[in-house]
């Protein structure tokens, strides 16, 4: 760790941790959606929307702190990228839930539950990793595992696309379901972006 003569603004750590904890909330709502009846999904979507708004608030708080801090714990660009990528995750998860409700999807295709399980695990790992930004300890396994999960998500996504285009679904249903599974894949990509940013920060601070 590099030695610094000037104090650093430490509230960023708590804000990143809060943002990641909120993502765990979002992933649990995704899991809840899987087992919910169509009649209950609108209420889950409302709670997801509230979680997404909380995520926006957390991101804005980080940006405000960034703009008002003379000394930051690590590079300003990395702080911005980390906050933005965390926010992207919540945006994609909220969009997926909203699309399920808007499109009146009765049955999600087999394999979506695997996508969501990967996202839930990535959310847990991200929430566990954020407090470690203070010391930069025990982060290597985090970004390695999130990258592995993203590769797994890619494989699941490709299998889902193959199933959607196998001729068993009506064309309009394919369009609806493909948009949902694509957004879930974007959430997995966003988790990888967070992990890559954390790796960049750790390398710079070492």
Tab-separated table of C-alpha atoms in Angstrom:
chain	number	residue	atom	x	y	z
A	1	UNK	CA	0.000	0.000	0.000
A	2	UNK	CA	1.352	3.420	-0.905
A	3	UNK	CA	2.142	5.774	1.980
A	4	UNK	CA	0.158	9.012	1.950
A	5	UNK	CA	0.905	12.232	3.814
A	6	UNK	CA	-2.619	13.605	3.360
A	7	UNK	CA	-5.819	12.249	4.915
A	8	UNK	CA	-8.356	10.658	2.605
A	9	UNK	CA	-12.139	10.905	2.507
A	10	UNK	CA	-13.302	7.557	3.909
A	11	UNK	CA	-17.083	7.887	3.590
A	12	UNK	CA	-16.830	6.444	0.069
A	13	UNK	CA	-16.254	2.992	1.542
A	14	UNK	CA	-19.515	3.078	3.468
A	15	UNK	CA	-21.411	4.357	0.434
A	16	UNK	CA	-20.051	1.636	-1.831
A	17	UNK	CA	-20.981	-0.959	0.793
A	18	UNK	CA	-24.514	0.458	1.029
A	19	UNK	CA	-24.886	0.393	-2.751
A	20	UNK	CA	-23.756	-3.241	-2.891
A	21	UNK	CA	-26.097	-4.222	-0.041
A	22	UNK	CA	-28.952	-2.703	-2.007
A	23	UNK	CA	-28.010	-4.880	-4.973
A	24	UNK	CA	-28.367	-7.935	-2.738
A	25	UNK	CA	-31.888	-6.725	-1.986
A	26	UNK	CA	-32.548	-6.498	-5.709
A	27	UNK	CA	-31.220	-10.011	-6.356
A	28	UNK	CA	-33.518	-11.388	-3.638
A	29	UNK	CA	-36.475	-9.730	-5.333
A	30	UNK	CA	-35.452	-11.408	-8.589
A	31	UNK	CA	-35.442	-14.753	-6.774
A	32	UNK	CA	-38.832	-13.952	-5.312
A	33	UNK	CA	-40.159	-13.224	-8.789
A	34	UNK	CA	-39.328	-16.767	-9.898
A	35	UNK	CA	-41.738	-18.363	-7.454
A	36	UNK	CA	-44.451	-15.719	-7.639
A	37	UNK	CA	-47.838	-16.012	-9.276
A	38	UNK	CA	-48.548	-13.565	-12.070
A	39	UNK	CA	-50.930	-11.726	-9.726
A	40	UNK	CA	-48.118	-11.076	-7.222
A	41	UNK	CA	-45.517	-9.869	-9.678
A	42	UNK	CA	-46.722	-6.283	-9.882
A	43	UNK	CA	-46.140	-5.869	-6.142
A	44	UNK	CA	-42.644	-7.330	-6.463
A	45	UNK	CA	-41.984	-4.930	-9.330
A	46	UNK	CA	-43.004	-2.019	-7.091
A	47	UNK	CA	-40.529	-3.106	-4.425
A	48	UNK	CA	-37.837	-3.548	-7.054
A	49	UNK	CA	-38.581	-0.062	-8.348
A	50	UNK	CA	-38.134	1.304	-4.823
A	51	UNK	CA	-34.820	-0.553	-4.512
A	52	UNK	CA	-33.690	0.871	-7.851
A	53	UNK	CA	-34.549	4.383	-6.641
A	54	UNK	CA	-32.543	3.725	-3.471
A	55	UNK	CA	-29.663	2.664	-5.702
A	56	UNK	CA	-29.944	5.902	-7.658
A	57	UNK	CA	-29.830	7.856	-4.404
A	58	UNK	CA	-26.712	5.973	-3.314
A	59	UNK	CA	-25.029	6.683	-6.652
A	60	UNK	CA	-25.903	10.374	-6.523
A	61	UNK	CA	-24.514	10.551	-2.975
A	62	UNK	CA	-21.207	9.095	-4.187
A	63	UNK	CA	-21.041	11.549	-7.084
A	64	UNK	CA	-21.837	14.460	-4.759
A	65	UNK	CA	-19.119	13.347	-2.346
A	66	UNK	CA	-16.706	12.950	-5.246
A	67	UNK	CA	-17.366	16.483	-6.473
A	68	UNK	CA	-16.962	17.981	-2.997
A	69	UNK	CA	-13.877	16.047	-1.832
A	70	UNK	CA	-10.388	17.393	-2.298
A	71	UNK	CA	-8.718	14.106	-1.330
A	72	UNK	CA	-10.218	10.780	-2.417
A	73	UNK	CA	-9.238	7.239	-1.325
A	74	UNK	CA	-8.345	6.287	-4.903
A	75	UNK	CA	-8.538	7.754	-8.397
A	76	UNK	CA	-11.625	9.828	-9.121
A	77	UNK	CA	-12.195	8.058	-12.429
A	78	UNK	CA	-12.221	4.692	-10.668
A	79	UNK	CA	-14.678	5.947	-8.061
A	80	UNK	CA	-16.945	7.162	-10.838
A	81	UNK	CA	-16.659	3.897	-12.780
A	82	UNK	CA	-17.317	1.765	-9.705
A	83	UNK	CA	-20.380	3.770	-8.674
A	84	UNK	CA	-21.737	3.768	-12.239
A	85	UNK	CA	-21.280	0.015	-12.676
A	86	UNK	CA	-22.999	-0.718	-9.364
A	87	UNK	CA	-25.868	1.492	-10.479
A	88	UNK	CA	-26.047	-0.330	-13.819
A	89	UNK	CA	-26.573	-3.649	-12.050
A	90	UNK	CA	-29.655	-2.356	-10.247
A	91	UNK	CA	-30.973	-0.746	-13.421
A	92	UNK	CA	-30.759	-4.020	-15.355
A	93	UNK	CA	-32.351	-6.083	-12.587
A	94	UNK	CA	-35.208	-3.617	-12.235
A	95	UNK	CA	-35.699	-3.567	-16.006
A	96	UNK	CA	-35.925	-7.367	-16.139
A	97	UNK	CA	-38.632	-7.464	-13.466
A	98	UNK	CA	-40.520	-4.623	-15.093
A	99	UNK	CA	-40.470	-6.359	-18.487
A	100	UNK	CA	-41.875	-9.573	-17.006
A	101	UNK	CA	-44.821	-7.579	-15.644
A	102	UNK	CA	-45.320	-5.326	-18.674
A	103	UNK	CA	-45.247	-8.251	-21.103
A	104	UNK	CA	-47.579	-10.345	-18.925
A	105	UNK	CA	-45.163	-13.272	-19.099
A	106	UNK	CA	-46.848	-16.257	-17.474
A	107	UNK	CA	-43.999	-18.761	-17.534
A	108	UNK	CA	-40.340	-17.863	-17.741
A	109	UNK	CA	-38.311	-20.339	-19.797
A	110	UNK	CA	-36.301	-23.023	-18.050
A	111	UNK	CA	-32.822	-21.652	-17.478
A	112	UNK	CA	-33.819	-18.181	-16.313
A	113	UNK	CA	-33.636	-19.441	-12.738
A	114	UNK	CA	-29.984	-20.316	-13.382
A	115	UNK	CA	-29.344	-16.793	-14.660
A	116	UNK	CA	-30.874	-15.337	-11.510
A	117	UNK	CA	-28.971	-17.727	-9.232
A	118	UNK	CA	-25.714	-16.533	-10.820
A	119	UNK	CA	-26.736	-12.909	-10.260
A	120	UNK	CA	-27.653	-13.626	-6.635
A	121	UNK	CA	-24.249	-15.200	-5.993
A	122	UNK	CA	-22.439	-12.334	-7.705
A	123	UNK	CA	-24.432	-9.883	-5.564
A	124	UNK	CA	-23.369	-11.647	-2.368
A	125	UNK	CA	-19.713	-11.644	-3.413
A	126	UNK	CA	-19.845	-7.973	-4.363
A	127	UNK	CA	-21.408	-6.998	-1.048
A	128	UNK	CA	-18.735	-8.980	0.807
A	129	UNK	CA	-15.955	-7.358	-1.237
A	130	UNK	CA	-16.881	-3.675	-0.907
A	131	UNK	CA	-15.809	-3.278	2.780
A	132	UNK	CA	-12.419	-4.744	1.830
A	133	UNK	CA	-11.702	-1.697	-0.328
A	134	UNK	CA	-10.523	-0.019	2.889
A	135	UNK	CA	-7.529	-2.341	3.153
A	136	UNK	CA	-7.443	-3.895	-0.345
A	137	UNK	CA	-7.194	-7.291	1.361
A	138	UNK	CA	-8.850	-10.523	0.211
A	139	UNK	CA	-10.071	-9.126	-3.090
A	140	UNK	CA	-8.292	-11.366	-5.607
A	141	UNK	CA	-10.616	-14.323	-5.062
A	142	UNK	CA	-13.590	-11.984	-5.424
A	143	UNK	CA	-12.811	-10.726	-8.918
A	144	UNK	CA	-11.674	-14.176	-10.091
A	145	UNK	CA	-14.956	-15.737	-8.936
A	146	UNK	CA	-17.124	-12.974	-10.409
A	147	UNK	CA	-15.376	-13.388	-13.749
A	148	UNK	CA	-16.018	-17.138	-13.537
A	149	UNK	CA	-19.687	-16.469	-12.784
A	150	UNK	CA	-19.927	-14.122	-15.752
A	151	UNK	CA	-18.556	-16.860	-18.017
A	152	UNK	CA	-21.157	-19.207	-16.573
A	153	UNK	CA	-23.845	-16.598	-17.224
A	154	UNK	CA	-22.685	-16.369	-20.863
A	155	UNK	CA	-23.144	-20.121	-21.292
A	156	UNK	CA	-26.600	-20.059	-19.725
A	157	UNK	CA	-27.580	-17.130	-21.931
A	158	UNK	CA	-26.498	-18.910	-25.112
A	159	UNK	CA	-28.479	-22.024	-24.145
A	160	UNK	CA	-31.547	-19.898	-23.465
A	161	UNK	CA	-31.270	-18.230	-26.856
A	162	UNK	CA	-30.941	-21.610	-28.565
A	163	UNK	CA	-34.073	-22.799	-26.788
A	164	UNK	CA	-36.040	-19.672	-27.679
A	165	UNK	CA	-35.190	-20.093	-31.354
A	166	UNK	CA	-35.902	-23.831	-31.566
A	167	UNK	CA	-39.335	-23.241	-33.096
A	168	UNK	CA	-41.465	-24.087	-30.064
A	169	UNK	CA	-42.290	-20.468	-29.238
A	170	UNK	CA	-44.449	-18.017	-31.130
A	171	UNK	CA	-42.469	-15.170	-32.720
A	172	UNK	CA	-43.923	-12.491	-30.422
A	173	UNK	CA	-43.129	-14.629	-27.373
A	174	UNK	CA	-39.552	-15.042	-28.557
A	175	UNK	CA	-39.166	-11.269	-28.774
A	176	UNK	CA	-40.496	-10.767	-25.251
A	177	UNK	CA	-38.472	-13.529	-23.612
A	178	UNK	CA	-35.278	-12.679	-25.485
A	179	UNK	CA	-35.397	-9.116	-24.222
A	180	UNK	CA	-35.741	-10.362	-20.637
A	181	UNK	CA	-32.880	-12.870	-20.812
A	182	UNK	CA	-30.707	-10.297	-22.617
A	183	UNK	CA	-31.222	-7.775	-19.805
A	184	UNK	CA	-30.330	-10.401	-17.203
A	185	UNK	CA	-27.158	-11.096	-19.188
A	186	UNK	CA	-26.362	-7.378	-19.129
A	187	UNK	CA	-26.671	-7.475	-15.332
A	188	UNK	CA	-24.090	-10.281	-15.235
A	189	UNK	CA	-21.801	-8.199	-17.464
A	190	UNK	CA	-22.211	-5.241	-15.098
A	191	UNK	CA	-21.097	-7.389	-12.155
A	192	UNK	CA	-17.955	-8.210	-14.130
A	193	UNK	CA	-17.398	-4.500	-14.810
A	194	UNK	CA	-17.525	-3.865	-11.053
A	195	UNK	CA	-15.031	-6.661	-10.397
A	196	UNK	CA	-12.705	-5.409	-13.127
A	197	UNK	CA	-12.819	-1.892	-11.672
A	198	UNK	CA	-11.998	-3.254	-8.209
A	199	UNK	CA	-9.063	-5.142	-9.701
A	200	UNK	CA	-7.843	-1.946	-11.390
A	201	UNK	CA	-8.069	-0.068	-8.094
A	202	UNK	CA	-6.227	-2.796	-6.202
A	203	UNK	CA	-3.406	-2.873	-8.755
A	204	UNK	CA	-2.992	0.909	-8.597
A	205	UNK	CA	-2.977	0.889	-4.798
A	206	UNK	CA	-0.524	-1.978	-4.432
